[in-house]
């Protein structure tokens, strides 16, 4: 599970399932519950939401791929302090990206009125595809050399 | 009880013993082995180095409890008597004249009754003067026999069987049963003093082979072998005003010795003659004592390989007509293929592969253990991120904290590991010292990759700064880095719960070294 190509394939499958869940079920919830501004159709909102979601998912997946590749390099084993830095930076970059993704949706639909719960849902969904996805995948699927680097492994 | 005995005689014998101990340390040795040494010069540097190697080997082996099948560090059960060295002479400052009580023989008495006995004694004293020069009679023997085997032969034939090391030897022999039950191998030079005196002395039938204690109804319990080391080095001599041998004396001494072996009826079942025409210079001359410490030489490895071949040889080969086997270098280069490993054509390649595999693995193990493993134990267990360490040596829960029973940092565990480290350091010093450096003929382990000389003393090269060191100390190699070694460490799983943390630690490093060398050096 921690070696290539299995860890790559499992993370793709997990990312795909996550995208289906958030891009279909959560999108349906939002479709019937958000109050959009005048002139904005629900289909347009869902389309934009899915595109932003897909971009976040691709970034999360790429971050995982990079970590899997980096973690399996010969040089990484003898520089675990460097690996810790790489993982942490990647995590926070994705945390920032999730915020940017939520902000992008708000910016595009600036006339819409979202409830606090909907704000939370947007952030939760974007988090799930970025830093949370990255954390979970690297926690379970990291190459052996770096498997104790992600938070929560010890 | 040991069934294999190695008796190293003189400086060369001690150095061959050192090589044999390190081969055993690398896992290329017989199942059991008993060693003792014969040298009147107990303070000489070569002997001290061998004694230290044996002590550290035994400490390391005793520290290791359980071992996986593939773990070969200090694989031979090595026994030694106490004392390890037979000093030959009771007193260090004794002269030959003292030993044969020459002054008593010459003592004059004025009693008429003793006139006849006096004449007899005087005759013996005169006979001693015929056999030995004044210099030989008067030379203090605290630094060996100074290249004069006639002195050594006189004193060596008379050993005390009631004290060790001979006492244990005879006890082991008495406890062994059957013809050829005990294999006894002597090693020494034919061109020096102690070895040249000892080998033919112990090879005379009544000394060991046909000694009453060695007899069964059908023959001798002893299968006797010897390695006679012919001149293989030179050294620098500044002045020569005392009684000692120099490398210029070697050829004539060797010629005389070989003639003697040809004519004398000795009891050896197998004999190995080893020599080298490269005549490498091993440094400045010292007649003996602490200064006599020369760097290891590959001929000593070849001598140890001869001993291993002797111990492992098939008993069914014994008897019958004499057979002669020869092996030699094909060029000026001494590489793995140049080392003589077996007299049997079919066994040469498997043994050669095994020797290369064991020495490479032990070298990689020793380097990684000393430069990475032991220093890591200075870091608290919780701060170490390496997967192999966390998998085997760290467990922590929110409520109960760290489970320290897994931690090799516990004082007793750490002490065991440090003992293994002490032997590993000695092995590494020996194996890298075989390399003569740039332009040298010996092409086995590249010293420059593993050791650097800082402030005059050798130090291990830091694996962080020289990440290719571990993957380039032999040719051919895939030049893998230290990171690849750690990846191998991460891949080893030792599930045995009963194994102590220290044993697990050593087994883990050895198995990783074995896998690494197999891949990197493409060893069969």
XYZ file of C-alpha atoms in Angstrom:
678
model
C 0.000 0.000 0.000
C 2.933 2.339 0.671
C 4.820 1.554 -2.483
C 4.321 2.767 -6.041
C 2.150 2.448 -8.030
C -0.352 1.266 -5.429
C -0.194 4.423 -3.305
C -0.663 6.589 -6.427
C -3.660 4.536 -7.621
C -5.330 4.417 -4.216
C -5.033 8.172 -3.789
C -6.507 8.715 -7.289
C -9.398 6.400 -6.442
C -9.938 8.071 -3.065
C -9.743 11.542 -4.631
C -12.233 10.486 -7.307
C -14.698 9.156 -4.754
C -14.320 12.286 -2.686
C -14.943 14.432 -5.729
C -18.062 12.432 -6.591
C -19.377 12.854 -3.063
C -18.663 16.552 -2.837
C -19.323 17.375 -6.490
C -22.628 15.515 -6.572
C -24.211 15.122 -3.118
C -22.954 18.350 -1.596
C -23.625 20.181 -4.878
C -27.240 18.929 -4.745
C -27.565 20.167 -1.167
C -26.224 23.583 -2.144
C -28.333 23.708 -5.324
C -31.519 23.601 -3.289
C -30.382 25.724 -0.372
C -28.269 28.674 -1.534
C -29.809 32.092 -2.242
C -28.090 33.308 -5.383
C -28.117 36.856 -6.653
C -30.365 38.134 -9.463
C -29.351 36.761 -12.880
C -27.314 33.869 -11.545
C -28.656 30.458 -12.386
C -28.285 27.483 -10.103
C -26.705 25.479 -12.921
C -24.038 28.169 -13.385
C -23.340 28.140 -9.621
C -23.022 24.357 -9.577
C -20.775 24.443 -12.650
C -18.416 26.988 -11.079
C -18.498 25.145 -7.758
C -17.514 21.882 -9.492
C -14.713 23.549 -11.478
C -13.196 25.127 -8.338
C -13.639 21.826 -6.549
C -11.911 19.952 -9.361
C -8.998 22.385 -9.318
C -8.621 21.961 -5.553
C -8.807 18.175 -5.951
C -6.130 18.168 -8.678
C -3.832 20.319 -6.520
C -4.378 18.018 -3.531
C -3.687 14.972 -5.676
C -0.565 16.509 -7.221
C 0.725 17.381 -3.758
C 0.286 13.742 -2.753
C 2.027 12.531 -5.908
C 4.936 14.852 -5.235
C 5.202 13.594 -1.665
C 5.113 9.959 -2.773
C 7.821 10.609 -5.341
C 9.954 12.701 -2.988
C 9.578 10.188 -0.182
C 10.824 7.329 -2.310
C 14.023 9.087 -3.416
C 17.346 7.695 -2.060
C 18.452 11.076 -0.767
C 15.313 11.646 1.285
C 16.119 8.784 3.656
C 19.248 10.513 4.854
C 17.566 13.926 5.140
C 14.396 13.410 7.138
C 14.572 16.896 8.660
C 14.349 18.297 5.133
C 11.447 15.951 4.430
C 9.618 17.225 7.508
C 9.960 20.774 6.243
C 8.701 19.794 2.774
C 5.649 18.036 4.194
C 4.767 20.891 6.545
C 5.172 23.567 3.895
C 3.049 21.556 1.473
C 0.355 21.146 4.118
C 0.140 24.867 4.859
C 0.256 25.829 1.198
C -2.794 23.643 0.685
C -4.513 25.084 3.714
C -3.988 28.485 2.124
C -5.262 27.172 -1.212
C -8.453 25.897 0.381
C -9.077 29.385 1.750
C -8.318 30.881 -1.666
C -10.755 28.405 -3.286
C -13.545 29.388 -0.880
C -12.739 33.045 -1.403
C -12.872 32.531 -5.181
C -16.424 31.176 -4.943
C -17.470 34.077 -2.746
C -15.873 36.527 -5.139
C -17.618 35.055 -8.168
C -20.965 34.959 -6.356
C -20.626 38.172 -4.445
C -24.323 38.922 -4.661
C -25.357 35.602 -3.213
C -26.358 35.287 0.422
C -24.786 32.343 2.197
C -25.623 31.172 5.690
C -22.955 30.434 8.281
C -23.556 26.708 7.747
C -22.996 27.134 4.014
C -19.749 29.006 4.659
C -18.689 26.071 6.781
C -19.726 23.581 4.091
C -17.702 25.422 1.419
C -14.641 25.477 3.635
C -15.100 21.857 4.686
C -15.432 20.693 1.090
C -12.374 22.613 -0.105
C -10.405 21.420 2.934
C -11.402 17.847 2.228
C -9.837 18.082 -1.242
C -6.693 19.908 -0.270
C -4.858 19.734 3.037
C -7.133 17.118 4.653
C -6.896 14.874 1.599
C -3.136 15.387 1.559
C -2.826 14.669 5.268
C -4.968 11.530 5.134
C -3.338 10.129 1.990
C 0.191 10.784 3.236
C -0.687 9.369 6.649
C -1.791 6.078 5.162
C 0.079 5.833 1.861
C 3.469 7.530 2.367
C 6.529 5.537 1.270
C 8.094 3.615 4.154
C 11.010 5.999 4.484
C 8.794 8.986 5.325
C 5.804 7.270 6.849
C 6.395 8.788 10.298
C 6.615 12.346 8.974
C 2.864 13.191 8.618
C 1.270 14.444 11.845
C -0.530 11.802 13.826
C 1.672 8.845 12.949
C 3.324 8.899 16.380
C 35.205 -28.276 23.416
C 36.855 -26.975 20.279
C 37.490 -29.279 17.366
C 39.504 -26.738 15.410
C 42.710 -25.344 16.867
C 44.729 -22.501 15.447
C 48.162 -21.896 16.941
C 49.777 -18.682 15.776
C 53.513 -18.752 16.251
C 55.561 -15.553 16.323
C 54.688 -12.192 14.817
C 53.450 -13.563 11.489
C 51.402 -16.224 13.300
C 49.794 -13.550 15.455
C 48.964 -11.464 12.414
C 47.493 -14.480 10.620
C 45.436 -15.122 13.767
C 44.230 -11.531 13.613
C 43.158 -12.045 9.998
C 41.406 -15.301 10.898
C 39.547 -13.636 13.780
C 38.346 -10.901 11.447
C 37.278 -13.426 8.821
C 35.285 -15.152 11.574
C 33.985 -11.713 12.567
C 32.679 -11.304 9.041
C 31.065 -14.740 9.120
C 33.667 -16.525 7.026
C 34.953 -19.018 9.550
C 34.439 -22.504 10.947
C 31.624 -23.198 13.423
C 34.008 -23.375 16.356
C 37.599 -22.401 16.803
C 40.131 -22.286 19.584
C 43.118 -20.002 19.249
C 46.297 -19.556 21.160
C 49.524 -17.836 20.357
C 53.166 -18.574 20.926
C 55.464 -15.609 21.344
C 58.184 -14.820 23.860
C 57.776 -11.125 23.131
C 54.361 -10.538 24.655
C 54.547 -6.777 24.527
C 55.032 -6.560 20.766
C 52.519 -4.408 18.946
C 51.322 -7.065 16.489
C 50.546 -9.470 19.298
C 48.710 -6.810 21.268
C 46.576 -5.964 18.260
C 45.644 -9.630 17.832
C 44.862 -9.967 21.526
C 42.639 -6.897 21.338
C 40.886 -8.272 18.231
C 40.169 -11.560 20.008
C 38.939 -9.838 23.181
C 36.675 -7.468 21.292
C 35.403 -10.290 19.089
C 34.469 -12.358 22.132
C 32.855 -9.367 23.848
C 30.795 -8.646 20.746
C 29.760 -12.272 20.342
C 28.824 -12.591 24.010
C 26.787 -9.395 23.772
C 24.733 -10.790 20.949
C 21.901 -13.012 22.081
C 19.468 -14.105 19.427
C 20.441 -13.847 15.810
C 18.587 -14.357 12.572
C 19.841 -17.126 10.339
C 21.370 -14.636 7.938
C 23.172 -12.691 10.692
C 26.840 -13.630 10.518
C 28.601 -11.080 12.744
C 31.078 -12.996 14.930
C 29.538 -16.245 13.752
C 32.297 -18.540 15.010
C 32.309 -19.802 18.574
C 35.792 -18.588 19.436
C 37.444 -20.062 22.519
C 40.744 -19.002 24.020
C 42.705 -20.312 26.977
C 43.848 -18.011 29.751
C 46.548 -16.918 29.189
C 46.111 -16.675 25.455
C 49.845 -16.489 24.813
C 52.477 -19.038 25.663
C 55.507 -16.905 26.428
C 57.912 -19.817 26.017
C 60.304 -18.402 28.606
C 59.514 -18.074 32.288
C 61.199 -14.699 32.582
C 61.047 -11.994 29.962
C 64.688 -10.988 30.323
C 66.071 -14.524 30.080
C 69.081 -15.343 27.880
C 69.668 -18.669 26.159
C 72.685 -19.085 28.413
C 70.360 -18.769 31.433
C 67.886 -21.243 29.975
C 70.444 -23.989 29.444
C 72.176 -22.996 32.715
C 75.380 -22.446 30.839
C 77.146 -20.804 33.769
C 76.442 -23.864 35.929
C 77.930 -26.083 33.278
C 81.059 -23.995 33.270
C 81.295 -23.702 37.056
C 84.523 -25.016 38.383
C 84.670 -27.185 41.472
C 87.818 -28.080 43.350
C 86.611 -31.291 44.865
C 88.310 -34.417 43.517
C 85.026 -36.355 43.818
C 83.332 -34.072 41.355
C 86.133 -33.935 38.852
C 84.522 -36.498 36.559
C 81.115 -34.833 36.610
C 82.749 -31.464 36.076
C 84.452 -32.745 32.966
C 81.090 -33.976 31.665
C 79.416 -30.639 32.359
C 82.269 -28.742 30.777
C 81.853 -30.934 27.733
C 78.199 -29.926 27.525
C 79.127 -26.282 27.948
C 81.632 -26.575 25.115
C 79.035 -28.358 22.990
C 76.642 -25.450 23.569
C 79.369 -23.126 22.319
C 79.659 -25.201 19.174
C 75.924 -24.903 18.529
C 75.495 -21.263 19.534
C 77.634 -18.173 19.154
C 78.473 -15.938 22.115
C 75.970 -13.387 20.833
C 73.228 -16.002 20.678
C 73.955 -17.254 24.176
C 74.059 -13.778 25.669
C 71.181 -12.068 23.838
C 68.216 -11.250 26.072
C 65.134 -12.940 24.579
C 62.501 -10.501 25.778
C 62.026 -9.415 22.155
C 61.783 -12.857 20.623
C 64.405 -15.035 19.036
C 65.647 -12.303 16.717
C 65.517 -14.376 13.585
C 67.544 -17.227 15.073
C 65.313 -20.309 15.030
C 68.014 -22.453 16.621
C 67.484 -20.517 19.853
C 63.706 -20.906 19.642
C 63.816 -24.609 18.852
C 65.913 -25.222 21.954
C 63.407 -23.660 24.319
C 60.131 -24.526 22.571
C 60.446 -28.266 22.687
C 60.090 -28.088 26.445
C 56.627 -26.774 27.304
C 54.703 -27.097 30.533
C 51.567 -29.166 29.881
C 50.142 -28.404 33.306
C 49.604 -24.711 32.632
C 47.580 -22.926 29.984
C 47.445 -22.613 27.050
C 48.834 -26.155 26.677
C 46.733 -27.520 29.549
C 43.441 -26.687 27.805
C 44.812 -27.961 24.532
C 45.638 -31.380 25.959
C 42.340 -31.526 27.861
C 40.422 -30.804 24.669
C 42.453 -33.429 22.880
C 41.795 -36.016 25.559
C 38.074 -35.242 25.441
C 37.893 -35.635 21.688
C 37.182 -39.052 20.287
C 38.113 -40.710 17.013
C 40.810 -40.437 14.424
C 41.375 -36.894 13.112
C 38.776 -35.603 15.604
C 40.767 -32.457 16.249
C 42.181 -30.277 13.529
C 45.278 -28.411 14.615
C 46.688 -25.730 12.387
C 49.994 -23.973 12.990
C 50.899 -20.711 11.308
C 54.128 -18.777 11.294
C 56.922 -17.523 9.135
C 59.813 -19.638 7.933
C 62.140 -16.660 7.727
C 62.005 -15.157 11.227
C 62.821 -16.497 14.642
C 59.811 -17.729 16.600
C 57.729 -19.113 13.733
C 60.693 -20.726 12.049
C 61.576 -22.419 15.327
C 58.071 -23.344 16.416
C 56.519 -24.923 13.353
C 59.090 -27.689 12.833
C 59.346 -28.206 16.599
C 55.585 -28.740 17.006
C 55.572 -30.676 13.751
C 57.911 -33.357 15.027
C 55.792 -36.496 15.492
C 56.194 -36.869 19.263
C 55.236 -33.253 20.042
C 51.553 -33.329 19.012
C 50.566 -35.756 16.279
C 52.001 -38.904 17.868
C 51.932 -37.734 21.460
C 50.498 -40.468 23.732
C 47.486 -38.270 24.578
C 46.684 -37.986 20.879
C 46.557 -41.696 20.224
C 43.508 -43.804 19.569
C 43.757 -47.483 18.755
C 43.536 -46.701 15.034
C 45.704 -43.642 14.730
C 46.065 -40.066 15.881
C 43.180 -37.891 17.033
C 45.011 -34.968 15.510
C 44.820 -33.888 11.904
C 47.832 -31.603 11.730
C 48.289 -28.759 9.288
C 50.552 -25.763 8.950
C 50.909 -22.583 6.969
C 54.496 -21.638 6.333
C 54.704 -18.030 5.355
C 57.595 -17.206 3.089
C 59.027 -13.682 2.862
C 56.323 -11.251 1.810
C 57.445 -7.859 3.005
C 60.433 -5.619 3.441
C 61.128 -2.955 6.021
C 63.490 -0.079 6.505
C 66.543 -0.556 8.723
C 68.627 2.399 9.837
C 71.462 0.645 11.603
C 72.317 -2.920 12.392
C 74.532 -3.361 15.371
C 72.578 -5.964 17.324
C 71.426 -9.528 16.837
C 68.315 -9.418 14.732
C 67.016 -10.380 11.316
C 66.412 -7.944 8.458
C 64.623 -8.469 5.172
C 68.000 -8.991 3.480
C 68.361 -12.180 5.540
C 65.002 -13.564 4.427
C 66.015 -15.420 1.236
C 68.884 -17.347 2.813
C 66.818 -18.118 5.928
C 63.975 -19.335 3.732
C 66.236 -21.506 1.610
C 67.657 -23.149 4.715
C 64.213 -23.620 6.217
C 62.721 -25.188 3.098
C 65.647 -27.560 2.806
C 65.066 -28.531 6.418
C 61.349 -29.194 5.816
C 62.254 -31.293 2.792
C 64.718 -33.472 4.672
C 63.148 -33.715 8.116
C 60.378 -36.236 8.693
C 57.638 -34.084 10.155
C 54.129 -35.181 11.073
C 52.082 -32.689 9.088
C 49.092 -34.034 7.169
C 48.688 -30.852 5.167
C 51.017 -27.945 4.556
C 50.394 -24.585 2.949
C 53.283 -22.475 1.680
C 52.465 -18.830 1.149
C 54.549 -16.017 -0.167
C 54.489 -12.905 -2.252
C 56.919 -11.464 -4.733
C 55.586 -7.911 -4.414
C 57.609 -7.466 -1.199
C 55.648 -4.492 0.032
C 57.313 -2.206 2.501
C 55.461 -2.329 5.812
C 57.325 0.474 7.534
C 60.247 0.961 9.834
C 62.074 -1.927 11.399
C 61.754 -2.808 15.042
C 63.440 -5.865 16.548
C 60.399 -6.519 18.719
C 58.447 -5.209 21.678
C 55.752 -2.550 21.450
C 57.221 -0.877 18.381
C 56.792 -4.017 16.306
C 53.393 -3.253 14.840
C 53.015 -3.519 11.105
C 49.933 -2.783 9.110
C 47.929 -5.844 7.982
C 48.988 -7.522 4.777
C 46.941 -9.547 2.320
C 49.245 -12.564 2.737
C 47.958 -12.795 6.292
C 44.448 -12.989 4.843
C 45.667 -15.731 2.508
C 47.135 -17.549 5.525
C 43.811 -17.278 7.354
C 42.080 -18.574 4.211
C 44.474 -21.534 4.247
C 43.441 -22.232 7.847
C 39.770 -22.055 6.892
C 40.377 -24.380 3.949
C 42.145 -26.790 6.295
C 39.340 -26.720 8.880
C 36.673 -27.190 6.228
C 38.453 -29.856 4.195
C 36.832 -33.227 3.798
C 38.183 -35.893 6.138
C 37.795 -38.507 3.448
C 40.634 -36.805 1.587
C 43.094 -37.796 4.314
C 45.615 -40.503 3.538
C 46.751 -41.787 0.174
C 49.416 -40.298 -2.004
C 50.619 -36.753 -1.555
C 48.845 -34.169 -3.650
C 50.152 -30.752 -4.569
C 48.025 -27.730 -5.336
C 49.320 -24.374 -6.476
C 47.686 -20.984 -6.888
C 49.094 -17.608 -7.759
C 48.368 -14.114 -8.897
C 48.032 -13.606 -12.621
C 49.080 -9.959 -12.470
C 50.553 -7.368 -10.119
C 47.034 -6.618 -8.915
C 45.671 -8.397 -5.850
C 41.906 -8.416 -6.257
C 39.185 -10.750 -5.023
C 39.975 -13.271 -7.730
C 43.629 -13.433 -6.686
C 42.968 -14.696 -3.170
C 43.406 -18.469 -2.870
C 40.233 -19.808 -1.246
C 40.175 -23.524 -1.937
C 42.254 -26.348 -3.337
C 39.231 -27.727 -5.209
C 38.326 -26.232 -8.536
C 34.583 -26.660 -7.917
C 34.745 -24.926 -4.569
C 36.756 -21.913 -5.716
C 33.942 -19.790 -7.110
C 31.397 -20.423 -4.324
C 34.045 -19.716 -1.671
C 35.253 -16.637 -3.497
C 31.688 -15.337 -3.702
C 31.143 -16.106 -0.038
C 34.355 -14.363 1.012
C 33.558 -11.263 -1.004
C 29.948 -11.224 0.224
C 30.883 -11.663 3.882
C 33.687 -9.096 3.921
C 31.672 -6.534 1.962
C 28.618 -7.026 4.168
C 30.625 -6.772 7.372
C 32.386 -3.660 6.086
C 29.099 -1.973 5.162
C 27.588 -3.094 8.460
C 30.507 -1.790 10.527
C 30.563 1.547 8.705
C 26.798 2.140 8.937
C 26.619 0.903 12.516
C 29.419 3.207 13.658
C 28.665 6.275 11.575
C 24.857 6.210 11.705
C 23.437 3.599 14.089
C 25.315 4.272 17.315
C 25.287 8.098 17.004
C 21.499 7.965 16.499
C 21.140 6.510 19.984
C 22.275 9.865 21.373
C 18.998 11.375 20.099
C 15.889 10.787 22.273
C 13.738 8.008 20.808
C 10.752 10.306 20.320
C 12.766 12.713 18.191
C 13.886 10.113 15.666
C 11.776 10.049 12.505
C 13.508 7.153 10.749
C 10.895 4.509 9.936
C 13.080 1.511 10.849
C 13.671 3.009 14.289
C 10.027 3.836 14.941
C 8.858 0.434 13.681
C 11.115 -1.497 16.022
C 12.188 0.681 18.909
C 9.517 3.254 19.712
C 5.987 2.955 20.953
C 4.106 5.646 22.810
C 0.546 6.119 23.996
C -1.259 9.203 25.235
C -1.846 7.844 28.727
C 1.115 5.572 29.358
C 3.883 7.460 27.551
C 6.824 5.731 25.864
C 7.268 1.977 26.199
C 10.949 2.011 27.184
C 11.291 -1.776 27.062
C 11.688 -1.423 23.285
C 14.383 1.211 23.538
C 18.006 0.245 22.794
C 19.041 3.307 24.831
C 18.519 1.376 28.074
C 21.968 1.192 29.754
C 22.350 -2.573 29.464
C 21.233 -2.603 25.833
C 23.448 0.308 24.948
C 26.411 -1.370 26.560
C 25.874 -4.437 24.370
C 25.694 -2.262 21.284
C 28.837 -0.412 22.244
C 30.676 -3.721 22.558
C 29.585 -4.656 19.059
C 30.673 -1.178 17.993
C 34.121 -1.640 19.511
C 34.658 -4.818 17.520
C 33.179 -3.241 14.377
C 35.667 -0.380 14.731
C 38.559 -2.825 14.996
C 37.343 -4.829 12.024
C 37.000 -1.692 9.932
C 40.487 -0.519 10.911
C 41.900 -3.891 9.866
C 40.027 -4.321 6.601
C 40.750 -0.776 5.428
C 44.416 -1.056 6.433
C 44.833 -3.883 3.906
C 44.506 -1.211 1.242
C 47.842 0.354 0.366
C 46.345 3.499 -1.089
C 46.775 4.976 -4.549
C 49.064 2.967 -6.778
C 49.064 0.028 -4.379
C 48.695 -3.532 -5.564
C 45.884 -4.552 -3.223
C 42.473 -3.882 -4.684
C 39.949 -5.243 -2.176
C 38.327 -2.577 0.035
C 39.018 1.051 -0.898
C 40.180 2.664 2.312
C 39.827 6.219 1.016
C 36.057 5.838 0.660
C 35.458 4.935 4.298
C 38.259 6.465 6.312
C 40.009 9.785 6.224
C 43.064 10.795 8.187
C 42.417 13.864 10.296
C 45.098 15.128 12.654
C 47.083 12.004 11.941
C 44.488 9.511 13.185
C 41.999 7.711 10.939
C 38.368 8.761 11.201
C 35.251 7.489 9.490
C 34.041 9.643 6.664
C 30.726 11.284 7.532
C 27.946 9.600 5.547
C 26.087 12.913 5.282
C 29.033 14.608 3.579
C 30.121 11.558 1.590
C 26.847 9.862 0.744
C 28.440 7.563 -1.861
C 31.068 6.160 0.540
C 29.114 3.083 1.468
C 28.310 2.310 -2.139
C 31.756 2.731 -3.662
C 34.256 0.965 -1.392
C 34.484 -1.950 -3.828
C 34.410 -2.373 -7.570
C 32.229 -2.922 -9.527
C 29.377 -1.066 -7.896
C 26.131 0.683 -8.728
C 27.328 3.633 -6.598
C 24.230 3.680 -4.427
C 24.092 6.245 -1.639
C 23.690 6.002 2.106
C 20.018 6.854 1.566
C 19.647 3.543 -0.276
C 21.096 1.798 2.746
C 18.531 3.484 5.005
C 15.813 2.424 2.583
C 17.027 -1.162 3.019
C 16.893 -0.676 6.792
C 13.306 0.537 6.428
C 12.466 -2.586 4.466
C 13.674 -5.084 7.098
C 11.059 -6.384 9.533
C 11.988 -8.297 12.659
C 8.821 -9.540 14.293
C 10.476 -11.682 16.971
C 9.121 -10.257 20.239
C 11.564 -12.221 22.372
C 14.595 -10.553 20.792
C 16.197 -7.843 22.918
C 16.325 -4.297 21.478
C 20.120 -4.530 21.144
C 19.920 -7.833 19.256
C 17.188 -6.420 17.047
C 19.307 -3.350 16.346
C 22.342 -5.375 15.258
C 20.277 -7.877 13.252
C 18.503 -5.025 11.501
C 21.719 -3.291 10.475
C 23.352 -6.513 9.356
C 20.389 -7.584 7.249
C 20.208 -4.136 5.647
C 23.953 -4.282 4.917
C 23.540 -7.710 3.359
C 20.695 -6.571 1.104
C 22.479 -3.345 0.230
C 25.709 -5.104 -0.768
C 23.838 -7.698 -2.774
C 22.187 -4.968 -4.839
C 24.969 -2.407 -4.950
C 27.962 -4.674 -5.470
C 26.006 -7.295 -7.382
C 27.416 -10.045 -5.204
C 26.160 -13.540 -5.824
